Every structure is written in C-alpha cells, then in structure tokens.
C-alpha cells in the first residue's frame, strides 16, 4: 500500500507480502479451492456463504490494489505466471497456479482471464447518516446496478443502500459492471425501506410525469437519490417519503430512460451544482 493510503472501510488490508517463492500448483478438478472458485464465479450469492469474493481479471484486481486492498490469495494461469506484472504477482501471501484449461473451467467470463484474486468479504456496514447516497429499490439487472455504482463513485456519492430484493451487490456480474467502483463506496445490503430514514438527508425520487425539471431544480447537497425497480419504479412507501420528485427533460420524445442512464444524469446534476457552488 502506498504511503498515506488505507483500505476502504470494512476491508482488512495486510502489509504487502514478498513474491511467493513456491506457488502451490493445482491440477485436480476436485480441489476444494477450485470448487469454491466455480461457486463464486457462477452463483451470485455464494460470496455470502463462503465469506470470500472472487475478483476475476487484471482490471478488477488492479482496481482493488489501487484502493489499498490486498487479497487473501492470488490465482494465476500457468502460462501467465511467468510474465505476470510485479504488482499482481506480489500482491498476495498465497499464490496458486492452475493449468490454463482448468482455470478457464472455473471462469464466469466469456473470455476467461488468466488471473484472479480471492478477497475476504468486507464487514457488513450500517447506514452512515449524512453521507451522500444512492438508494436501490429492488433493482434486478446486474449491469444496471454496476453502472449506477460507477456513476455514484464518479460523482461523489459515497454510499449505496440496497433494499431487500435488489440483486446482490458483490455478485460477479455486478462487480464486473462496476469496474472497481465497489472499492470506493460504502455498501449496505439487505435493508428494509425504513432504513432510508437513518440517512437524515433530503430524499430525491425520479419521475417521468411529475415534479421539478432536473435542469431547473435547486438540488440539495448532500442528498440521497432513490432509484426504483426497472419495470415498477419506486415502491409506494419510498415514493411517499421523497422530499423532491424530479423529472428529466427528454425532448427527443422517449417515454422513459433506463434506470442506469437516469441515475447517471441525476447524480451528475447533483455533482455539477455542488461544484458550481464552490468558490
């Protein structure tokens, strides 16, 4: 970890180990580690049972390292190990080498990656009051959720509240879509809708037919944007809690925006107003 950096809340980050002199070679399909990798790659909620995350591919692995995190173990394809970048090769206290074909069998990717990290699952957070947040109400599509996490991180929102019924935040598909944003955010899963009251922030809801136009609205900061189910929108209880309802102008005539696109527009609008208010 670089001087002055620290692991995000909830993660434990041991000191950087030296490159393992004797990596462990695995050649059996029945090896317990390989079985765990298969579960983590293919079952979106397996991380909850196993207490581990499987970061597949050099981009996700590097994103974690750049945030000051260190994996519990690194897994390499044999063909890649000989020329693996030092940053990846020296990241973990344990290194496992697998034949390329065997590692590919455990992959959740269309084009299997030659490297991955096993990380300890971070401790479950509680809701932090006053922190600019995004509330996810029963979102089902991993791509949408990952994209929203990326937008939240990019536009200065530090916390995600995932209500019950939302796709698992640490599932492989959401992590791939998030492209490393997970490691910059405080993630709280499995919440009841009443938890939004713990934020102590203005609650903003998007709407296609009522409320202030986004480009004219005096958006508060910090705030919490609430994003609803792809087909059903926000639940009635959450909608009733909203302090502001916001509409996005769509002069092209489309009926509505994809929830990830709407989130990106709204979160950017909040960030832009915040920046314009600074000296």
XYZ file of C-alpha atoms in Angstrom:
279
model
C 0.000 0.000 0.000
C 1.347 3.410 -0.863
C 2.223 5.850 1.897
C -0.849 7.574 3.265
C -3.353 5.200 1.637
C -5.657 2.911 3.536
C -8.146 0.192 2.801
C -11.792 1.244 2.381
C -13.990 0.776 5.451
C -14.884 -2.846 6.069
C -11.831 -4.338 4.393
C -8.762 -5.672 6.154
C -5.524 -4.895 4.330
C -2.400 -6.765 5.433
C 1.048 -5.499 4.556
C 2.237 -6.299 1.053
C 3.990 -9.699 1.060
C 7.044 -10.628 -0.960
C 6.507 -12.686 -4.082
C 5.771 -16.275 -3.110
C 8.866 -18.403 -3.731
C 6.899 -21.625 -4.066
C 3.425 -21.112 -5.511
C 1.053 -24.012 -4.982
C 0.172 -25.894 -8.152
C -3.332 -27.307 -8.522
C -4.089 -29.931 -11.143
C -7.251 -31.660 -9.883
C -10.773 -30.566 -10.796
C -11.852 -31.776 -7.373
C -9.544 -29.429 -5.478
C -11.557 -27.537 -2.807
C -10.175 -24.167 -3.932
C -11.277 -24.785 -7.486
C -14.729 -25.830 -6.318
C -15.029 -22.564 -4.384
C -13.946 -20.556 -7.436
C -16.649 -22.225 -9.523
C -19.280 -21.372 -6.932
C -18.133 -17.778 -6.610
C -17.980 -17.264 -10.376
C -21.365 -18.793 -11.175
C -23.558 -18.180 -8.139
C -24.277 -14.523 -7.499
C -24.872 -15.005 -3.770
C -22.166 -17.605 -2.990
C -19.938 -14.897 -1.511
C -22.351 -14.609 1.415
C -21.981 -18.287 2.289
C -18.240 -18.528 1.673
C -17.205 -15.146 3.064
C -14.976 -14.551 0.036
C -15.040 -12.503 -3.147
C -13.614 -13.684 -6.455
C -12.135 -10.841 -8.495
C -11.580 -12.166 -11.985
C -9.295 -10.360 -14.396
C -6.413 -7.934 -14.100
C -8.633 -4.830 -14.230
C -10.623 -5.694 -11.109
C -7.522 -6.981 -9.348
C -5.602 -3.790 -10.093
C -8.568 -1.644 -9.048
C -8.568 -3.322 -5.641
C -4.811 -2.876 -5.242
C -5.022 0.774 -6.248
C -7.506 1.305 -3.413
C -5.022 -0.095 -0.910
C -6.554 -3.571 -0.644
C -4.656 -6.841 -0.534
C -6.084 -10.232 -1.471
C -6.059 -13.343 0.683
C -4.783 -15.316 -2.314
C -3.940 -14.851 -5.982
C -4.727 -17.409 -8.683
C -2.804 -17.492 -11.960
C -2.973 -19.490 -15.157
C 0.349 -21.266 -15.586
C 1.048 -19.598 -18.922
C 0.560 -16.136 -17.401
C 2.589 -16.593 -14.224
C 5.990 -16.368 -15.886
C 5.335 -12.822 -17.136
C 2.710 -11.604 -14.624
C 3.177 -7.937 -13.669
C 5.004 -7.489 -10.382
C 2.058 -5.619 -8.872
C -0.150 -8.694 -9.298
C 2.480 -11.340 -8.610
C 3.492 -9.838 -5.253
C 0.043 -8.870 -4.048
C -0.981 -11.931 -2.032
C 0.539 -14.067 0.726
C -0.583 -17.198 -1.139
C -0.293 -17.911 -4.852
C -1.966 -20.777 -6.699
C -1.097 -21.869 -10.239
C -3.606 -23.725 -12.388
C -3.383 -25.150 -15.900
C -4.986 -22.675 -18.263
C -7.820 -25.028 -19.191
C -8.620 -25.783 -15.565
C -8.795 -22.113 -14.580
C -10.973 -21.445 -17.625
C -13.469 -24.044 -16.387
C -13.943 -22.015 -13.212
C -14.384 -18.743 -15.061
C -17.581 -16.755 -15.285
C -16.291 -14.838 -18.309
C -16.873 -15.487 -21.988
C -13.137 -14.990 -22.469
C -11.543 -16.415 -19.297
C -8.992 -14.257 -17.525
C -5.540 -15.624 -16.598
C -5.525 -14.098 -13.098
C -7.883 -13.522 -10.214
C -7.855 -12.584 -6.544
C -9.652 -14.139 -3.611
C -10.595 -11.407 -1.138
C -12.148 -11.674 2.287
C -15.700 -10.365 2.223
C -15.748 -6.926 3.891
C -17.634 -6.469 7.116
C -21.280 -5.527 6.678
C -21.757 -1.793 7.111
C -24.505 0.056 8.877
C -26.073 3.141 7.321
C -23.915 6.234 7.806
C -26.012 9.329 8.363
C -25.218 12.439 6.365
C -23.234 10.709 3.615
C -24.417 11.439 0.061
C -26.053 8.204 -1.025
C -27.923 6.263 -3.668
C -30.814 4.015 -2.647
C -31.538 0.991 -4.837
C -35.082 -0.336 -4.550
C -35.388 -3.911 -5.901
C -33.182 -3.384 -8.965
C -32.738 -6.695 -10.754
C -30.271 -6.189 -13.572
C -26.587 -6.590 -12.536
C -25.447 -4.360 -15.377
C -27.704 -1.537 -14.224
C -26.568 -1.844 -10.624
C -22.877 -1.962 -11.532
C -23.287 1.062 -13.784
C -25.026 3.008 -11.013
C -22.185 2.181 -8.626
C -19.702 3.559 -11.164
C -21.715 6.767 -11.508
C -22.041 7.116 -7.740
C -18.293 6.820 -7.279
C -17.539 9.183 -10.149
C -19.921 11.904 -8.968
C -19.041 11.961 -5.283
C -21.729 9.781 -3.719
C -20.066 7.685 -1.050
C -22.741 5.198 -0.005
C -25.101 2.680 -1.609
C -28.167 1.396 0.226
C -29.519 -1.758 -1.418
C -33.009 -2.615 -0.212
C -34.221 -6.195 0.033
C -34.992 -7.578 -3.414
C -32.046 -5.823 -5.076
C -29.521 -8.010 -6.879
C -26.527 -8.985 -4.717
C -24.049 -6.093 -4.830
C -20.934 -8.277 -4.679
C -22.105 -10.764 -7.310
C -19.582 -11.308 -10.130
C -21.749 -9.629 -12.775
C -22.296 -6.517 -10.659
C -18.589 -6.321 -9.816
C -17.629 -6.567 -13.488
C -20.116 -3.851 -14.431
C -18.870 -1.694 -11.545
C -15.276 -1.948 -12.806
C -13.752 -1.266 -9.400
C -16.284 1.259 -8.069
C -17.174 -1.143 -5.252
C -13.862 -0.429 -3.568
C -14.581 3.301 -3.334
C -18.051 3.012 -1.810
C -19.746 2.138 1.461
C -22.131 -0.670 0.511
C -25.056 -1.668 2.715
C -27.230 -4.597 1.613
C -30.484 -6.264 2.582
C -32.185 -3.218 4.079
C -35.843 -2.539 4.731
C -37.241 0.640 3.198
C -37.405 2.294 6.630
C -33.591 2.432 6.643
C -33.623 5.490 4.373
C -34.790 7.483 7.381
C -31.447 6.789 9.064
C -29.681 8.873 6.432
C -31.021 12.179 7.753
C -30.828 13.579 4.215
C -33.255 15.011 1.656
C -34.638 12.107 -0.387
C -34.953 12.642 -4.146
C -37.066 10.478 -6.438
C -37.127 10.415 -10.218
C -40.446 10.510 -12.029
C -41.474 10.515 -15.672
C -44.618 12.575 -15.122
C -44.387 14.875 -12.095
C -42.078 17.044 -10.084
C -39.451 19.660 -10.882
C -37.408 19.556 -14.056
C -33.918 18.377 -13.217
C -32.198 21.210 -15.055
C -34.201 23.771 -13.041
C -34.343 22.107 -9.634
C -32.425 23.517 -6.617
C -30.857 20.176 -5.729
C -29.708 19.886 -2.111
C -26.272 18.584 -1.109
C -25.706 16.141 0.411
C -28.748 14.161 -0.609
C -29.927 10.648 -1.383
C -31.231 9.723 -4.816
C -33.702 6.823 -4.809
C -33.719 4.562 -7.874
C -36.515 2.039 -8.348
C -37.129 -1.315 -9.967
C -36.578 -1.384 -13.740
C -40.246 -2.054 -14.512
C -42.177 -0.989 -11.411
C -40.199 2.033 -10.278
C -40.029 3.033 -6.630
C -42.264 1.273 -4.150
C -45.181 3.366 -2.929
C -43.735 3.664 0.577
C -40.423 5.054 -0.654
C -42.115 7.345 -3.143
C -44.192 8.823 -0.341
C -41.019 9.552 1.644
C -39.466 11.635 -1.145
C -38.788 15.284 -0.338
C -38.475 16.103 -4.034
C -39.737 14.451 -7.195
C -37.578 15.159 -10.216
C -38.258 14.832 -13.947
C -35.569 14.558 -16.613
C -36.278 16.535 -19.771
C -36.426 14.252 -22.811
C -37.041 16.456 -25.851
C -36.447 13.510 -28.148
C -39.753 12.038 -27.066
C -38.819 8.765 -25.380
C -41.241 7.645 -22.684
C -38.553 6.950 -20.101
C -34.853 6.340 -19.545
C -33.102 3.173 -18.459
C -32.574 3.376 -14.686
C -28.781 3.366 -15.007
C -28.919 6.206 -17.543
C -31.341 8.163 -15.376
C -29.091 7.690 -12.355
C -26.038 8.924 -14.247
C -27.894 12.068 -15.366
C -29.244 12.800 -11.887
C -26.033 12.138 -9.987
C -24.060 14.268 -12.420
C -26.560 17.102 -11.978
C -26.024 16.980 -8.215
C -22.250 16.948 -8.628
C -22.333 19.829 -11.107
C -24.390 22.007 -8.757
C -22.066 21.168 -5.882
C -19.026 22.151 -7.937
C -20.620 25.364 -9.194
C -21.372 26.389 -5.599
C -17.729 26.095 -4.578
C -15.569 29.243 -4.610
